Amino acid sequence: MKAGVAFDAGAGRLVLEGLSERAVRFGARVAYRDGAGQRRALEIGGGGGLSPAPLPEGGLAFDGADLRVELRWAADADGGLRLDLTLLPTAGPILLDAVIPMDLGPELPTLAPLDRCRFFQHGFHSWTPCRSLPATAPPEYPRNRSFALMNHYPDSPLWGRRDGLLSNQLALLQAGAGDALLAAFLRQEQGLGELFLRNRGAPALLAHLDHGGARLERGEPLACDPLYLARGPGLALLDRFARLAVEAASVPPPPLAARSPAGWCSWYELYTGVREEDLRANAAAIAARPELGLTLAQLDDGYQAALGDWREVNRKFPSGLAAVAAEIGRRGLGAGLWTAPLLCSRRSRLARERPEFLLRDERGRPVSCGFNPMWRESVVALDLTHPGAAAWLHETFAALAEDGFDYFKVDFMFAGLRHGRRHDPRLSPVAAYRRAMSILRGAIGPRRFLLGCGAPIGASLGYVDAMRVSEDVKEDWAPGAVLGWLGAGCGVPSASGAIRNTMTRSFLHRRFWLNDPDCLLVRRDRSRLTLAEVQSLATALGMSGGMMFLSDDLTALDADRLDLARAVLPPSALGATAPDVLERDPPALYQVEGGGRRLCGVFRWEDEDGEAALPAALCDAGFYKYEFWRDAALPAGARSIRIARHGVAAVLATPRGEVPAVIGSSLHLMALVDGRIEGRFEAERGELVIRGRDLAREHGSLWVAVPAGWELDRGELPAEVSEAARWAEGMRLMLRAKAPWEVRLRFRATDRKREWPAN
Ligand code: 9PG
C-alpha cells in the first residue's frame, strides 16, 4: 500500500498507512501560549474532539480556538512519507513553544519491536556523540550543568527525560540489517527537531520541534520543518536522509572542493598558550614541506584580549592579527582564525560597552552557555537579532577578512540557540541562529572558508563549507573516569571519541558539507597515545576523506612521527563509510572502494591486544590482501589478524588477476584506492607501469603481485628502486622518489607455469 495518512473519524485519530502491514494510529499537537499568556495545546488526531475538513488540494485542516493547523503529506518513489504542517493563528498572535507533528503511541511495536531493535542516536552538535544503542538502553545525561549546556540542547522540554532516548534531527530504529524505520526532520530552519523514543512504560516515538516561544502573528502562516518517515535497509535510509535534507534545504550547501583542505591548527599542543612566534614558526615549517599538501595555518583560541573582543589581541600577539595573517599569506598559505562569535565573556569590552547585545532570560539576566575550564570563566550568549549586535557581527568578520584571513573556524555556535527573550521575538532559537549564520557568511563572502564547530548539525546546513563532526581529539585515548562520569552522554575530548563520531557521521560528508574529524596528533612527547592509537586516528581521519589538520608543534616534531602523518597526506578525495554503524557502538569497520580495490579499517576498541576476524568480504581467496601499517602482504588464506589494543588493521584487497599488478604500498594509506598510485600492465611490452602523484612520503614500498607464468626481467630495475625482495606471491620494491614519479618494470612470460619461491 502506498504510504499516506487517513483520519479515523470513529476514533478521532490520525492513521499512518503503508509503513507497516497494519495501519498505525498517531496524534499530533501544538503547544503555545495565547494572547493572554495562557498555556494551550491543540491536539489533532489524538482522540480529541476536533474533526478535520479536507483540503481541496489534499490534506486535512483542523481548526482550533486560536489556531488552524493544516496537515499535508506526500509519498515518494522509495515508499517514504513526508508530513508537512502549516500553522495559522486565527484569533491573535501566539507564542509558539513546540510542534509535535507525530506522536506514535502504543502501536509503535508493530513498526519496530523495541526489544529487538537498536536506536541510532544523532547528537545535537559537533561534539555530541552519535551512535547506535540498544533501543531499550537507559538515557545518559551529564552530572554537571556546564556539560549539558556545552553539548546538549537542554532548553528542549524533552531534555532530561529518564523514560527514553533523545536524538537530534533524525533517528533510526533498526530491527535487522534489512529493516529499519527512519524518522527525520528534513530541515532544521524554524524549529529544532528532535526524536524521542520512549522506552520505559508504553513505547512511543515522538517527533518534536522546539520553537522556543517564538511569536507568530495572526494571519501569518508558518510552514513547519517537514518530517520524513521511511522503512527499509538502515544504511540506505541514512544515505537517503542526507540526500533529501540537502534537497529540502532553503539555502543550498556551498560548492564543495574536490579535496578537503589540509593545514595546521594551533590548538592541540599549544592550547591557550599559543604565541605569535609559534604561529610564525609553524607556518614556516609547513611552507618548507610543500609535499605535505598543508595549505592553511589556523590560529586557534588564545590570541584574543577577551572572548567577544575578536579584533583585540593579548600580549602574546604584539604585532596584531593583520601582521600575522600577512606573514602567513607571504608564505603562500591561507590564514585561518578561530572565534566563538555567538558568545562572550562578561568581562569583555563588548559585554561592558554593549550590554544590550546580551541574550537575557525572562528576568533580564544574561543567559549562560556554561563554564569552560580552559577559560576559567562561564560565558554568556549574544542576541544577534538585536540590530546593533547584527551590525557588530558583520563589521567584525568583514574586518577580519579584510585583515587577511581566508578561513574561519567559528566555534561554540550552540550559543546561538539558547532560549531567551530576543530583541526580535518572532525568531525562534533556530531561526535566530540561522540569521546569525547568514550574517557571518555575508560578511566573509562566498569564497572564504567557513568551518562550523560546536555547531548544531542540521541548522547549519547551507552556510558552512565544513563542519566538525566529532568531539575534540586529545592526547589521551579515552576520557578519564571523573570527566567521563561528569560528562556522561557528552563529547568529552578523547582520540577514541573523535574516531567514533568521524565514523558514525560519515553519511553527512560531501552531502551537507566536508566533514571535519578534528586534528591528527602524531607526536611522541606530551601525548599519552600509543603508536597503535595514533595509527587508529590516522586511519580514521585518512579514510574519512574529511579535513586533515595537524596540530602538533611542528618545530618540535620527530621525523618518524611526521612520517605517520605523511601516510595520510595530502588527504584523499574519497570517503569511507562504516558498514556496521547501525549494529555496534563504536563501529569496528570502516570501508572505502576505488580503483577496483577495497580498503577496510578493522578497529580494535578492546583494551587488550587480540585476534580480530577479517570481514567476510575480505576472506575471499580471490583477493590479494595487504596491511598498510605493518607494510606486509597477508597470506592468501588469512581470515583474521592480530591487532594491538586500540589499534587498527588497514587491509587493502585487490582482486587477483592474470598479469603482474600493484597490490599494496606504504607510500600512502589511500593512494591505491583513490588512484594516486596507479599500476597498468602493458601486455604487448610486458611492462607494469606504476605512477604516483600527490604523495607526502618519499620513501616506501610497492608490493607487486606476480602471478604464475610471469617473471621479472632482472636487468631492468628502475633507478628509483633501492631494494627488491620476494614475498610468497611476488616482490616488494623499496622506492625513493618525490611524487610525481613513474616506474616501469619489465616482465617476461615464462614457458612453464612457475611460482616465486618465498623468502
Ligand atoms: C578552543 C577549542 C578548540 C576546539 C574546539 C573547542 O569546556 N568545554 O566543554 C569545551 C568543549 C570543547 C572545546 C573547548 C572546551 O573545544 O572544539 O577545537 O577550538 O574549543 O577553545
JSON list of C-alpha atoms in Angstrom, two decimals, residues 543-648:
[
{"chain": "A", "resi": 543, "resn": "MET", "atom": "CA", "xyz": [39.88, 7.19, 5.31]},
{"chain": "A", "resi": 544, "resn": "SER", "atom": "CA", "xyz": [37.17, 9.74, 6.12]},
{"chain": "A", "resi": 545, "resn": "GLY", "atom": "CA", "xyz": [38.12, 11.99, 3.22]},
{"chain": "A", "resi": 546, "resn": "GLY", "atom": "CA", "xyz": [37.47, 14.89, 5.57]},
{"chain": "A", "resi": 547, "resn": "MET", "atom": "CA", "xyz": [39.63, 17.80, 6.59]},
{"chain": "A", "resi": 548, "resn": "MET", "atom": "CA", "xyz": [43.16, 16.94, 7.61]},
{"chain": "A", "resi": 549, "resn": "PHE", "atom": "CA", "xyz": [44.82, 19.26, 10.10]},
{"chain": "A", "resi": 550, "resn": "LEU", "atom": "CA", "xyz": [47.95, 18.56, 12.06]},
{"chain": "A", "resi": 551, "resn": "SER", "atom": "CA", "xyz": [48.13, 20.14, 15.47]},
{"chain": "A", "resi": 552, "resn": "ASP", "atom": "CA", "xyz": [51.47, 19.13, 16.90]},
{"chain": "A", "resi": 553, "resn": "ASP", "atom": "CA", "xyz": [54.07, 21.84, 17.24]},
{"chain": "A", "resi": 554, "resn": "LEU", "atom": "CA", "xyz": [55.89, 21.07, 14.01]},
{"chain": "A", "resi": 555, "resn": "THR", "atom": "CA", "xyz": [59.03, 22.81, 15.18]},
{"chain": "A", "resi": 556, "resn": "ALA", "atom": "CA", "xyz": [59.50, 20.06, 17.78]},
{"chain": "A", "resi": 557, "resn": "LEU", "atom": "CA", "xyz": [58.14, 17.02, 15.95]},
{"chain": "A", "resi": 558, "resn": "ASP", "atom": "CA", "xyz": [60.38, 14.00, 15.30]},
{"chain": "A", "resi": 559, "resn": "ALA", "atom": "CA", "xyz": [60.75, 12.97, 11.65]},
{"chain": "A", "resi": 560, "resn": "ASP", "atom": "CA", "xyz": [59.47, 9.43, 12.31]},
{"chain": "A", "resi": 561, "resn": "ARG", "atom": "CA", "xyz": [56.33, 10.92, 13.83]},
{"chain": "A", "resi": 562, "resn": "LEU", "atom": "CA", "xyz": [55.77, 13.35, 10.99]},
{"chain": "A", "resi": 563, "resn": "ASP", "atom": "CA", "xyz": [56.12, 10.30, 8.78]},
{"chain": "A", "resi": 564, "resn": "LEU", "atom": "CA", "xyz": [52.94, 8.88, 10.37]},
{"chain": "A", "resi": 565, "resn": "ALA", "atom": "CA", "xyz": [51.09, 11.96, 9.14]},
{"chain": "A", "resi": 566, "resn": "ARG", "atom": "CA", "xyz": [52.72, 11.68, 5.74]},
{"chain": "A", "resi": 567, "resn": "ALA", "atom": "CA", "xyz": [50.96, 8.34, 5.36]},
{"chain": "A", "resi": 568, "resn": "VAL", "atom": "CA", "xyz": [47.63, 10.16, 5.03]},
{"chain": "A", "resi": 569, "resn": "LEU", "atom": "CA", "xyz": [48.77, 13.43, 3.42]},
{"chain": "A", "resi": 570, "resn": "PRO", "atom": "CA", "xyz": [47.61, 15.03, 1.25]},
{"chain": "A", "resi": 571, "resn": "PRO", "atom": "CA", "xyz": [44.07, 13.92, 2.16]},
{"chain": "A", "resi": 572, "resn": "SER", "atom": "CA", "xyz": [42.03, 11.75, -0.14]},
{"chain": "A", "resi": 573, "resn": "ALA", "atom": "CA", "xyz": [39.13, 12.79, -2.32]},
{"chain": "A", "resi": 574, "resn": "LEU", "atom": "CA", "xyz": [37.37, 9.56, -1.38]},
{"chain": "A", "resi": 575, "resn": "GLY", "atom": "CA", "xyz": [35.49, 8.99, 1.87]},
{"chain": "A", "resi": 576, "resn": "ALA", "atom": "CA", "xyz": [34.78, 5.77, 3.74]},
{"chain": "A", "resi": 577, "resn": "THR", "atom": "CA", "xyz": [31.63, 4.59, 5.48]},
{"chain": "A", "resi": 578, "resn": "ALA", "atom": "CA", "xyz": [31.14, 2.27, 8.43]},
{"chain": "A", "resi": 579, "resn": "PRO", "atom": "CA", "xyz": [29.07, -0.73, 7.31]},
{"chain": "A", "resi": 580, "resn": "ASP", "atom": "CA", "xyz": [28.38, -1.79, 10.91]},
{"chain": "A", "resi": 581, "resn": "VAL", "atom": "CA", "xyz": [27.44, 1.69, 12.17]},
{"chain": "A", "resi": 582, "resn": "LEU", "atom": "CA", "xyz": [23.88, 0.61, 12.99]},
{"chain": "A", "resi": 583, "resn": "GLU", "atom": "CA", "xyz": [24.89, -2.62, 14.62]},
{"chain": "A", "resi": 584, "resn": "ARG", "atom": "CA", "xyz": [27.50, -1.75, 17.19]},
{"chain": "A", "resi": 585, "resn": "ASP", "atom": "CA", "xyz": [28.97, 1.11, 19.14]},
{"chain": "A", "resi": 586, "resn": "PRO", "atom": "CA", "xyz": [31.56, 2.13, 18.22]},
{"chain": "A", "resi": 587, "resn": "PRO", "atom": "CA", "xyz": [31.67, 0.73, 14.68]},
{"chain": "A", "resi": 588, "resn": "ALA", "atom": "CA", "xyz": [34.58, -1.66, 14.09]},
{"chain": "A", "resi": 589, "resn": "LEU", "atom": "CA", "xyz": [34.74, -1.40, 10.31]},
{"chain": "A", "resi": 590, "resn": "TYR", "atom": "CA", "xyz": [35.47, 1.50, 8.03]},
{"chain": "A", "resi": 591, "resn": "GLN", "atom": "CA", "xyz": [35.43, 0.84, 4.34]},
{"chain": "A", "resi": 592, "resn": "VAL", "atom": "CA", "xyz": [36.05, 2.53, 1.03]},
{"chain": "A", "resi": 593, "resn": "GLU", "atom": "CA", "xyz": [36.25, 1.28, -2.54]},
{"chain": "A", "resi": 594, "resn": "GLY", "atom": "CA", "xyz": [38.01, 2.63, -5.57]},
{"chain": "A", "resi": 595, "resn": "GLY", "atom": "CA", "xyz": [40.39, 1.68, -8.35]},
{"chain": "A", "resi": 596, "resn": "GLY", "atom": "CA", "xyz": [38.87, -1.81, -8.30]},
{"chain": "A", "resi": 597, "resn": "ARG", "atom": "CA", "xyz": [40.12, -2.25, -4.74]},
{"chain": "A", "resi": 598, "resn": "ARG", "atom": "CA", "xyz": [38.64, -2.16, -1.29]},
{"chain": "A", "resi": 599, "resn": "LEU", "atom": "CA", "xyz": [40.30, -0.75, 1.82]},
{"chain": "A", "resi": 600, "resn": "CYS", "atom": "CA", "xyz": [38.93, -1.87, 5.13]},
{"chain": "A", "resi": 601, "resn": "GLY", "atom": "CA", "xyz": [39.91, -0.44, 8.51]},
{"chain": "A", "resi": 602, "resn": "VAL", "atom": "CA", "xyz": [39.35, -3.01, 11.25]},
{"chain": "A", "resi": 603, "resn": "PHE", "atom": "CA", "xyz": [39.41, -1.18, 14.57]},
{"chain": "A", "resi": 604, "resn": "ARG", "atom": "CA", "xyz": [40.15, -2.86, 17.85]},
{"chain": "A", "resi": 605, "resn": "TRP", "atom": "CA", "xyz": [38.35, -0.98, 20.63]},
{"chain": "A", "resi": 606, "resn": "GLU", "atom": "CA", "xyz": [39.06, -3.64, 23.25]},
{"chain": "A", "resi": 607, "resn": "ASP", "atom": "CA", "xyz": [41.57, -2.83, 25.97]},
{"chain": "A", "resi": 608, "resn": "GLU", "atom": "CA", "xyz": [43.83, -5.76, 25.15]},
{"chain": "A", "resi": 609, "resn": "ASP", "atom": "CA", "xyz": [45.68, -7.00, 22.07]},
{"chain": "A", "resi": 610, "resn": "GLY", "atom": "CA", "xyz": [43.92, -9.76, 20.22]},
{"chain": "A", "resi": 611, "resn": "GLU", "atom": "CA", "xyz": [42.96, -11.54, 17.09]},
{"chain": "A", "resi": 612, "resn": "ALA", "atom": "CA", "xyz": [40.22, -9.90, 15.03]},
{"chain": "A", "resi": 613, "resn": "ALA", "atom": "CA", "xyz": [38.23, -11.61, 12.30]},
{"chain": "A", "resi": 614, "resn": "LEU", "atom": "CA", "xyz": [38.59, -10.05, 8.89]},
{"chain": "A", "resi": 615, "resn": "PRO", "atom": "CA", "xyz": [35.29, -9.01, 7.34]},
{"chain": "A", "resi": 616, "resn": "ALA", "atom": "CA", "xyz": [33.84, -11.81, 5.24]},
{"chain": "A", "resi": 617, "resn": "ALA", "atom": "CA", "xyz": [34.21, -9.80, 2.05]},
{"chain": "A", "resi": 618, "resn": "LEU", "atom": "CA", "xyz": [38.00, -9.79, 2.56]},
{"chain": "A", "resi": 619, "resn": "CYS", "atom": "CA", "xyz": [38.28, -13.51, 3.24]},
{"chain": "A", "resi": 620, "resn": "ASP", "atom": "CA", "xyz": [37.54, -14.28, -0.38]},
{"chain": "A", "resi": 621, "resn": "ALA", "atom": "CA", "xyz": [40.51, -16.17, -1.79]},
{"chain": "A", "resi": 622, "resn": "GLY", "atom": "CA", "xyz": [40.10, -14.15, -4.97]},
{"chain": "A", "resi": 623, "resn": "PHE", "atom": "CA", "xyz": [41.86, -11.16, -3.35]},
{"chain": "A", "resi": 624, "resn": "TYR", "atom": "CA", "xyz": [45.40, -10.25, -2.58]},
{"chain": "A", "resi": 625, "resn": "LYS", "atom": "CA", "xyz": [45.48, -8.72, 0.89]},
{"chain": "A", "resi": 626, "resn": "TYR", "atom": "CA", "xyz": [47.92, -6.11, 2.11]},
{"chain": "A", "resi": 627, "resn": "GLU", "atom": "CA", "xyz": [48.04, -4.50, 5.56]},
{"chain": "A", "resi": 628, "resn": "PHE", "atom": "CA", "xyz": [49.21, -0.93, 5.49]},
{"chain": "A", "resi": 629, "resn": "TRP", "atom": "CA", "xyz": [50.66, -0.26, 8.95]},
{"chain": "A", "resi": 630, "resn": "ARG", "atom": "CA", "xyz": [52.74, -3.42, 9.16]},
{"chain": "A", "resi": 631, "resn": "ASP", "atom": "CA", "xyz": [53.56, -2.96, 5.49]},
{"chain": "A", "resi": 632, "resn": "ALA", "atom": "CA", "xyz": [53.01, -6.62, 4.68]},
{"chain": "A", "resi": 633, "resn": "ALA", "atom": "CA", "xyz": [51.02, -8.86, 2.40]},
{"chain": "A", "resi": 634, "resn": "LEU", "atom": "CA", "xyz": [48.74, -11.23, 4.28]},
{"chain": "A", "resi": 635, "resn": "PRO", "atom": "CA", "xyz": [48.71, -14.95, 3.49]},
{"chain": "A", "resi": 636, "resn": "ALA", "atom": "CA", "xyz": [46.16, -15.88, 0.82]},
{"chain": "A", "resi": 637, "resn": "GLY", "atom": "CA", "xyz": [44.01, -17.79, 3.30]},
{"chain": "A", "resi": 638, "resn": "ALA", "atom": "CA", "xyz": [44.13, -15.24, 6.15]},
{"chain": "A", "resi": 639, "resn": "ARG", "atom": "CA", "xyz": [40.78, -14.93, 7.92]},
{"chain": "A", "resi": 640, "resn": "SER", "atom": "CA", "xyz": [41.88, -13.00, 10.98]},
{"chain": "A", "resi": 641, "resn": "ILE", "atom": "CA", "xyz": [44.61, -10.63, 12.02]},
{"chain": "A", "resi": 642, "resn": "ARG", "atom": "CA", "xyz": [46.29, -9.70, 15.26]},
{"chain": "A", "resi": 643, "resn": "ILE", "atom": "CA", "xyz": [45.67, -6.12, 16.33]},
{"chain": "A", "resi": 644, "resn": "ALA", "atom": "CA", "xyz": [47.08, -4.23, 19.29]},
{"chain": "A", "resi": 645, "resn": "ARG", "atom": "CA", "xyz": [44.69, -2.72, 21.86]},
{"chain": "A", "resi": 646, "resn": "HIS", "atom": "CA", "xyz": [43.03, 0.38, 20.41]},
{"chain": "A", "resi": 647, "resn": "GLY", "atom": "CA", "xyz": [44.85, -0.31, 17.17]},
{"chain": "A", "resi": 648, "resn": "VAL", "atom": "CA", "xyz": [43.75, -0.91, 13.64]}
]
